[in-house]
CSV table of C-alpha atoms in Angstrom, one decimal:
chain,number,residue,atom,x,y,z
A,161,UNK,CA,12.8,-3.7,-42.8
A,162,UNK,CA,13.4,-6.2,-40.0
A,163,UNK,CA,10.6,-8.7,-39.1
A,164,UNK,CA,10.4,-9.9,-35.6
A,165,UNK,CA,7.9,-12.7,-34.8
A,166,UNK,CA,7.0,-12.9,-31.2
A,167,UNK,CA,5.1,-15.9,-29.7
A,168,UNK,CA,3.4,-15.8,-26.4
A,169,UNK,CA,4.2,-19.2,-24.9
A,170,UNK,CA,2.5,-20.9,-22.0
A,171,UNK,CA,-1.2,-20.4,-22.9
A,172,UNK,CA,-3.3,-18.5,-25.3
A,173,UNK,CA,-2.6,-14.8,-25.3
A,174,UNK,CA,-4.2,-12.3,-23.0
A,175,UNK,CA,-6.3,-14.9,-21.1
A,176,UNK,CA,-7.2,-13.1,-17.9
A,177,UNK,CA,-9.1,-13.6,-14.7
A,178,UNK,CA,-10.9,-10.6,-13.2
A,179,UNK,CA,-9.9,-9.3,-9.8
A,180,UNK,CA,-12.0,-10.4,-6.9
A,181,UNK,CA,-12.5,-10.3,-3.1
A,182,UNK,CA,-12.7,-13.1,-0.6
A,183,UNK,CA,-13.8,-12.8,3.0
A,184,UNK,CA,-11.4,-14.4,5.5
A,185,UNK,CA,-11.5,-15.3,9.2
A,186,UNK,CA,-12.8,-12.5,11.4
A,187,UNK,CA,-10.4,-10.7,13.7
A,188,UNK,CA,-10.9,-12.6,17.0
A,189,UNK,CA,-10.6,-9.6,19.4
A,190,UNK,CA,-13.6,-7.7,18.2
A,191,UNK,CA,-14.3,-4.5,16.3
A,192,UNK,CA,-11.6,-1.9,15.8
A,193,UNK,CA,-10.9,1.4,14.2
A,194,UNK,CA,-7.5,2.9,13.6
A,195,UNK,CA,-5.5,-0.3,14.1
A,196,UNK,CA,-2.0,-0.6,12.7
A,197,UNK,CA,-0.4,-3.4,10.7
A,198,UNK,CA,3.0,-4.5,9.4
A,199,UNK,CA,4.4,-7.6,7.6
A,200,UNK,CA,7.3,-9.8,8.6
A,201,UNK,CA,8.2,-13.0,6.7
A,202,UNK,CA,4.8,-13.1,4.9
A,203,UNK,CA,3.0,-13.0,8.2
A,204,UNK,CA,0.8,-10.0,9.2
A,205,UNK,CA,0.8,-8.3,12.6
A,206,UNK,CA,-2.3,-6.3,13.5
A,207,UNK,CA,-2.7,-4.4,16.7
A,208,UNK,CA,-4.0,-1.4,18.7
A,209,UNK,CA,-6.9,0.6,17.5
A,210,UNK,CA,-10.1,1.7,19.3
A,211,UNK,CA,-12.5,-1.0,20.4
A,212,UNK,CA,-16.3,-1.1,20.5
A,213,UNK,CA,-16.3,0.5,23.9
A,214,UNK,CA,-14.2,3.4,22.7
A,215,UNK,CA,-11.0,2.4,24.4
A,216,UNK,CA,-7.6,2.4,22.8
A,217,UNK,CA,-6.0,-1.1,22.9
A,218,UNK,CA,-2.5,-2.4,23.3
A,219,UNK,CA,-2.9,-6.0,22.0
A,220,UNK,CA,-1.1,-7.5,19.0
A,221,UNK,CA,-2.3,-10.3,16.8
A,222,UNK,CA,-0.5,-12.4,14.2
A,223,UNK,CA,-2.4,-13.3,11.1
A,224,UNK,CA,-1.1,-16.2,8.9
A,225,UNK,CA,-2.8,-15.9,5.4
A,226,UNK,CA,-1.6,-19.4,4.4
A,227,UNK,CA,-3.8,-21.0,7.2
A,228,UNK,CA,-6.2,-18.1,7.7
A,229,UNK,CA,-5.6,-18.1,11.4
A,230,UNK,CA,-5.1,-15.5,14.2
A,231,UNK,CA,-2.7,-15.9,17.2
A,232,UNK,CA,-2.4,-13.4,20.0
A,233,UNK,CA,1.1,-12.1,20.7
A,234,UNK,CA,2.8,-9.8,23.2
A,235,UNK,CA,1.0,-6.4,23.6
A,236,UNK,CA,2.7,-3.3,22.5
A,237,UNK,CA,3.8,-1.1,25.5
A,238,UNK,CA,3.3,2.6,25.6
A,239,UNK,CA,4.7,5.5,27.5
A,240,UNK,CA,1.1,6.5,28.3
A,241,UNK,CA,-1.5,4.6,30.3
A,242,UNK,CA,-3.7,4.0,27.2
A,243,UNK,CA,-3.3,1.9,24.2
A,244,UNK,CA,-2.5,3.3,20.7
A,245,UNK,CA,-4.7,4.1,17.7
A,246,UNK,CA,-4.2,5.8,14.3
A,247,UNK,CA,-0.4,5.2,14.7
A,248,UNK,CA,2.4,4.9,12.1
A,249,UNK,CA,3.7,1.4,11.5
A,250,UNK,CA,6.2,-0.3,9.2
A,251,UNK,CA,8.5,-3.3,9.0
A,252,UNK,CA,12.2,-3.3,8.2
A,253,UNK,CA,13.9,-6.7,7.8
A,254,UNK,CA,12.7,-9.0,10.6
A,255,UNK,CA,11.4,-6.3,12.9
A,256,UNK,CA,8.2,-4.3,13.1
A,257,UNK,CA,7.9,-0.7,14.3
A,258,UNK,CA,5.0,1.3,15.8
A,259,UNK,CA,5.1,5.0,16.8
A,260,UNK,CA,3.0,8.1,17.4
A,261,UNK,CA,-0.8,7.8,17.4
A,262,UNK,CA,-3.7,9.1,19.3
A,263,UNK,CA,-3.4,10.2,23.0
A,264,UNK,CA,-0.4,12.4,22.4
A,265,UNK,CA,2.5,9.9,22.2
A,266,UNK,CA,5.7,10.1,20.2
A,267,UNK,CA,7.4,6.9,21.4
A,268,UNK,CA,8.8,4.3,19.0
A,269,UNK,CA,8.6,0.6,19.7
A,270,UNK,CA,10.3,-2.3,17.9
A,271,UNK,CA,8.7,-5.7,17.8
A,272,UNK,CA,10.8,-8.9,17.3
A,273,UNK,CA,8.6,-11.9,16.3
A,274,UNK,CA,11.5,-14.4,17.1
A,275,UNK,CA,11.2,-13.6,20.8
A,276,UNK,CA,7.7,-12.1,20.8
A,277,UNK,CA,9.0,-9.0,22.6
A,278,UNK,CA,9.1,-5.2,22.3
A,279,UNK,CA,12.0,-2.8,22.8
A,280,UNK,CA,11.7,1.0,23.1
A,281,UNK,CA,13.7,3.0,20.5
A,282,UNK,CA,14.4,6.6,19.9
A,283,UNK,CA,11.4,8.8,20.2
A,284,UNK,CA,9.8,10.3,17.0
A,285,UNK,CA,11.4,13.8,16.8
A,286,UNK,CA,8.4,15.7,15.5
A,287,UNK,CA,5.4,16.9,17.4
A,288,UNK,CA,3.0,14.2,18.8
A,289,UNK,CA,0.4,13.5,16.2
A,290,UNK,CA,-2.5,11.2,15.1
A,291,UNK,CA,-3.1,9.6,11.7
A,292,UNK,CA,0.4,10.1,10.2
A,293,UNK,CA,1.7,8.4,7.0
A,294,UNK,CA,4.5,5.9,6.8
A,295,UNK,CA,6.4,3.9,4.2
A,296,UNK,CA,9.8,2.0,3.9
A,297,UNK,CA,12.5,2.5,1.2
A,298,UNK,CA,15.3,0.0,1.5
A,299,UNK,CA,16.3,-0.2,5.2
A,300,UNK,CA,14.9,3.2,6.2
A,301,UNK,CA,11.4,3.9,7.6
A,302,UNK,CA,9.7,7.2,6.8
A,303,UNK,CA,7.0,8.8,9.0
A,304,UNK,CA,5.3,12.2,8.5
A,305,UNK,CA,2.2,14.3,8.1
A,306,UNK,CA,-0.5,13.6,10.7
A,307,UNK,CA,-2.5,16.0,12.9
A,308,UNK,CA,-1.8,17.6,16.2
A,309,UNK,CA,-4.6,18.4,18.6
A,310,UNK,CA,-7.2,19.6,17.6
A,311,UNK,CA,-6.7,18.0,14.2
A,312,UNK,CA,-4.3,20.6,12.8
A,313,UNK,CA,-2.4,19.0,10.0
A,314,UNK,CA,1.4,18.9,9.6
A,315,UNK,CA,3.7,18.8,6.5
A,316,UNK,CA,7.0,17.5,7.9
A,317,UNK,CA,8.6,14.0,7.3
A,318,UNK,CA,11.3,12.1,9.1
A,319,UNK,CA,13.5,9.1,8.2
A,320,UNK,CA,14.3,6.4,10.8
A,321,UNK,CA,17.5,4.3,10.5
A,322,UNK,CA,17.1,1.2,12.7
A,323,UNK,CA,20.9,0.4,12.4
A,324,UNK,CA,21.8,3.6,14.2
A,325,UNK,CA,18.4,4.2,16.0
A,326,UNK,CA,18.5,7.8,14.7
A,327,UNK,CA,15.7,10.0,13.2
A,328,UNK,CA,16.6,12.6,10.5
A,329,UNK,CA,14.3,15.3,9.0
A,330,UNK,CA,13.7,15.0,5.3
A,331,UNK,CA,11.8,17.2,2.7
A,332,UNK,CA,8.4,18.5,3.7
A,333,UNK,CA,5.5,19.0,1.4
A,334,UNK,CA,6.1,22.5,0.1
A,335,UNK,CA,2.7,23.8,-0.9
A,336,UNK,CA,2.0,25.3,2.6
A,337,UNK,CA,-1.0,22.9,3.1
A,338,UNK,CA,-0.9,20.7,6.2
A,339,UNK,CA,-2.1,17.1,5.9
A,340,UNK,CA,-3.2,14.2,7.9
A,341,UNK,CA,-5.1,10.8,7.6
A,342,UNK,CA,-3.2,9.8,4.5
A,343,UNK,CA,-2.1,6.3,3.4
A,344,UNK,CA,1.5,5.5,2.4
A,345,UNK,CA,3.1,2.9,0.3
A,346,UNK,CA,6.3,2.1,-1.6
A,347,UNK,CA,7.0,1.2,-5.2
A,348,UNK,CA,10.5,0.7,-6.8
A,349,UNK,CA,12.4,2.7,-4.1
A,350,UNK,CA,10.0,5.6,-4.2
A,351,UNK,CA,7.5,6.5,-1.4
A,352,UNK,CA,3.9,7.7,-2.0
A,353,UNK,CA,1.2,9.3,0.1
A,354,UNK,CA,-2.4,9.8,-1.0
A,355,UNK,CA,-5.9,10.0,0.5
A,356,UNK,CA,-5.0,13.0,2.5
A,357,UNK,CA,-7.0,15.7,4.3
A,358,UNK,CA,-6.4,19.2,5.6
A,359,UNK,CA,-8.4,20.4,8.5
A,360,UNK,CA,-11.5,21.0,6.4
A,361,UNK,CA,-11.2,19.3,3.0
A,362,UNK,CA,-10.2,16.0,1.3
A,363,UNK,CA,-7.3,16.4,-1.2
A,364,UNK,CA,-7.0,14.3,-4.4
A,365,UNK,CA,-3.2,14.8,-4.8
A,366,UNK,CA,-0.8,11.9,-4.6
A,367,UNK,CA,2.8,12.8,-3.6
A,368,UNK,CA,5.9,10.9,-4.5
A,369,UNK,CA,9.1,10.9,-2.4
A,370,UNK,CA,12.5,10.3,-3.9
A,371,UNK,CA,15.3,9.6,-1.4
A,372,UNK,CA,18.0,10.3,-4.0
A,373,UNK,CA,16.8,13.9,-4.5
A,374,UNK,CA,15.2,14.2,-1.1
A,375,UNK,CA,12.1,15.7,-2.7
A,376,UNK,CA,8.4,15.3,-2.7
A,377,UNK,CA,6.6,15.9,-6.0
A,378,UNK,CA,2.9,15.7,-7.0
A,379,UNK,CA,1.7,13.0,-9.4
A,380,UNK,CA,-1.5,12.3,-11.3
A,381,UNK,CA,-4.5,13.4,-9.1
A,382,UNK,CA,-6.7,10.6,-7.7
A,383,UNK,CA,-9.8,10.6,-10.0
A,384,UNK,CA,-12.4,9.3,-7.6
A,385,UNK,CA,-14.1,11.3,-4.8
A,386,UNK,CA,-11.2,12.7,-2.6
A,387,UNK,CA,-11.1,10.9,0.7
A,388,UNK,CA,-9.0,10.3,3.9
A,389,UNK,CA,-8.5,7.4,6.3
A,390,UNK,CA,-8.4,5.0,3.3
A,391,UNK,CA,-6.5,1.8,2.7
A,392,UNK,CA,-3.7,1.0,0.3
A,393,UNK,CA,-1.5,-2.0,-0.6
A,394,UNK,CA,1.0,-2.8,-3.4
A,395,UNK,CA,1.0,-5.9,-5.6
A,396,UNK,CA,3.5,-6.5,-8.4
A,397,UNK,CA,4.6,-2.8,-8.3
A,398,UNK,CA,1.0,-1.6,-8.7
A,399,UNK,CA,-0.7,0.3,-6.0
A,400,UNK,CA,-4.3,-0.3,-4.9
A,401,UNK,CA,-6.2,2.4,-3.0
A,402,UNK,CA,-9.7,2.6,-1.8
A,403,UNK,CA,-12.3,2.8,1.0
A,404,UNK,CA,-12.1,5.8,3.3
A,405,UNK,CA,-14.5,8.7,3.9
A,406,UNK,CA,-15.2,11.3,1.3
A,407,UNK,CA,-17.0,14.6,1.9
A,408,UNK,CA,-20.5,14.5,0.4
A,409,UNK,CA,-20.2,10.7,-0.3
A,410,UNK,CA,-19.7,9.3,3.2
A,411,UNK,CA,-18.0,5.9,3.7
A,412,UNK,CA,-16.6,4.4,0.5
A,413,UNK,CA,-16.1,0.8,-0.7
A,414,UNK,CA,-14.5,1.5,-4.1
A,415,UNK,CA,-11.0,0.4,-5.1
A,416,UNK,CA,-8.6,2.1,-7.6
A,417,UNK,CA,-5.3,1.0,-9.2
A,418,UNK,CA,-2.4,3.3,-9.6
A,419,UNK,CA,0.3,2.5,-12.2
A,420,UNK,CA,3.5,4.5,-11.4
A,421,UNK,CA,5.0,3.9,-14.8
A,422,UNK,CA,2.1,5.4,-16.7
A,423,UNK,CA,1.3,7.7,-13.8
A,424,UNK,CA,-2.4,6.8,-14.2
A,425,UNK,CA,-5.4,5.6,-12.3
A,426,UNK,CA,-8.1,3.0,-13.2
A,427,UNK,CA,-11.0,1.7,-11.2
A,428,UNK,CA,-11.1,-1.9,-10.0
A,429,UNK,CA,-13.7,-4.2,-8.4
A,430,UNK,CA,-15.2,-2.6,-5.3
A,431,UNK,CA,-15.1,-4.3,-1.9
A,432,UNK,CA,-18.4,-6.4,-1.8
A,433,UNK,CA,-19.3,-4.9,1.6
A,434,UNK,CA,-20.4,-1.6,3.1
A,435,UNK,CA,-18.0,1.3,3.0
A,436,UNK,CA,-15.4,1.8,5.7
A,437,UNK,CA,-12.6,4.0,7.1
A,438,UNK,CA,-9.8,3.7,9.5
A,439,UNK,CA,-9.0,0.1,8.4
A,440,UNK,CA,-5.8,-1.8,8.9
A,441,UNK,CA,-4.3,-2.9,5.6
A,442,UNK,CA,-1.3,-4.8,4.3
A,443,UNK,CA,0.1,-7.0,1.4
A,444,UNK,CA,1.2,-10.6,1.7
A,445,UNK,CA,2.6,-12.2,-1.5
A,446,UNK,CA,0.3,-11.2,-4.4
A,447,UNK,CA,-2.8,-10.5,-2.2
A,448,UNK,CA,-4.0,-7.4,-0.5
A,449,UNK,CA,-5.9,-7.3,2.8
A,450,UNK,CA,-8.3,-4.8,4.4
A,451,UNK,CA,-9.3,-5.3,8.1
A,452,UNK,CA,-12.3,-4.0,10.0
A,453,UNK,CA,-14.8,-1.3,9.2
A,454,UNK,CA,-14.9,0.8,12.4
A,455,UNK,CA,-15.1,0.1,16.1
A,456,UNK,CA,-18.9,-0.3,16.1
A,457,UNK,CA,-19.6,-2.4,13.0
A,458,UNK,CA,-17.6,-5.5,12.1
A,459,UNK,CA,-14.3,-7.4,12.7
A,460,UNK,CA,-14.3,-8.8,9.2
A,461,UNK,CA,-11.2,-9.3,7.0
A,462,UNK,CA,-11.2,-9.2,3.2
A,463,UNK,CA,-8.6,-10.5,0.8
A,464,UNK,CA,-8.1,-8.9,-2.6
A,465,UNK,CA,-6.8,-10.9,-5.6
A,466,UNK,CA,-5.7,-8.8,-8.6
A,467,UNK,CA,-6.3,-9.5,-12.3
A,468,UNK,CA,-4.2,-12.3,-13.7
A,469,UNK,CA,-2.8,-12.8,-17.2
A,470,UNK,CA,-0.7,-15.1,-19.2
A,471,UNK,CA,3.1,-14.9,-18.7
A,472,UNK,CA,4.3,-12.1,-20.9
A,473,UNK,CA,8.0,-11.4,-20.6
A,474,UNK,CA,10.6,-9.2,-22.1
A,475,UNK,CA,11.8,-10.5,-25.4
A,476,UNK,CA,15.3,-9.8,-26.7
A,477,UNK,CA,17.1,-10.4,-30.0
A,478,UNK,CA,20.0,-8.7,-31.7
A,479,UNK,CA,17.7,-6.1,-33.3
A,480,UNK,CA,15.2,-5.2,-30.6
A,481,UNK,CA,14.1,-5.3,-27.0
A,482,UNK,CA,10.4,-5.7,-26.5
A,483,UNK,CA,8.6,-5.1,-23.2
A,484,UNK,CA,4.9,-5.6,-22.3
A,485,UNK,CA,3.4,-3.6,-19.5
A,486,UNK,CA,1.6,-3.6,-17.2
A,487,UNK,CA,2.5,-7.2,-16.5
A,488,UNK,CA,0.3,-8.9,-15.4
A,489,UNK,CA,-2.5,-7.0,-17.2
A,490,UNK,CA,-6.1,-7.1,-18.2
A,491,UNK,CA,-7.7,-5.1,-21.0
A,492,UNK,CA,-5.2,-2.8,-22.6
A,493,UNK,CA,-1.5,-3.9,-22.9
A,494,UNK,CA,1.2,-1.5,-23.9
A,495,UNK,CA,4.2,-2.6,-26.0
A,496,UNK,CA,7.5,-0.8,-25.7
A,497,UNK,CA,10.1,-1.4,-28.4
A,498,UNK,CA,13.8,-0.4,-28.4
A,499,UNK,CA,15.5,-1.2,-31.6
A,500,UNK,CA,18.7,-0.6,-33.5
A,501,UNK,CA,17.1,-0.7,-36.9
A,502,UNK,CA,15.5,2.1,-38.9
A,503,UNK,CA,12.2,0.2,-39.2
A,504,UNK,CA,11.0,-2.9,-37.3
A,505,UNK,CA,7.8,-4.8,-38.0
A,506,UNK,CA,6.4,-6.7,-35.0
A,507,UNK,CA,4.1,-9.7,-35.4
A,508,UNK,CA,2.5,-11.2,-32.3
A,509,UNK,CA,0.9,-14.6,-32.5
A,510,UNK,CA,-0.7,-17.0,-30.0
A,511,UNK,CA,0.4,-20.6,-29.3
A,512,UNK,CA,-1.6,-21.8,-32.3
A,513,UNK,CA,0.2,-19.5,-34.7
A,514,UNK,CA,-2.7,-17.2,-35.2
A,515,UNK,CA,-1.6,-13.6,-35.6
A,516,UNK,CA,-3.2,-11.3,-33.1
A,517,UNK,CA,-1.1,-8.1,-33.6
A,518,UNK,CA,0.9,-6.7,-36.4
A,519,UNK,CA,2.5,-3.2,-36.4
A,520,UNK,CA,5.5,-1.3,-37.8
């Protein structure tokens, strides 16, 4: 039997700091619902939405998390006379993109922060819609689902290639249920949508899109009260999903973590404020952000810091490859062992040499 002794260098093993929220500088242009957001070079751009007077806005604001400051930028144009709310938005490279949204628009606009200017691109090819979902895989943006008037869901998805300025249809959700008001995110070259609604219900399914097979498949159901118009962000290949509105529960302030490797959910620290829906959300570095509550309540911004742990890395020797996940982690840590021996005994010790784990 081979014996492998593993030391967790840096600091004592499994020393963790709980996740927490921090309130940041309020959005300076007032209360909003259904605003959009995208990230370019670790700076957030937040715009549009419905203001406290009930009007859709065109303005765009830059938020720098490192200085916690807001700066107004060039407003997003529109083919209609009104602004834009509950639109799809994403960033590819150094450009941001906004399309569809309330007030029956299907135009696509590209924002260049280096010139603070907008350029119109090829129109979204599907029907005009509100509250669609979007995510980015590689250099391709994906937009789909959403509701046509009067809030009739859709199931189609389209891929946008900025290099060619061409949209292409991709796989649709195939269970004959039409969805809208979902949130989208990307982990490891796979797209996800969850927090979805049909015309009458909230759906707890999370869908995963693979560009290699051009297929959408359901994953582990969301365990909390099903909701729509929620927020999501991804930190270290782990998704965080919460807030939104749930039938029978109203506005939510809870937060849940989705691990795509384990295909499992766990509850995290709730937002320390009243529930909300229709928020703008984004990730910068290893922090997540949720903006606003609705157009009548608050312009507040909250920053989420996930759990932290000691550095635990993959360990190799000639007999075995050992991986620890999730990483970083709190609470339970899984150990994956690939070995070329019939039997391997693993000892894990902290920096002082105290054995904290021993298994065959």
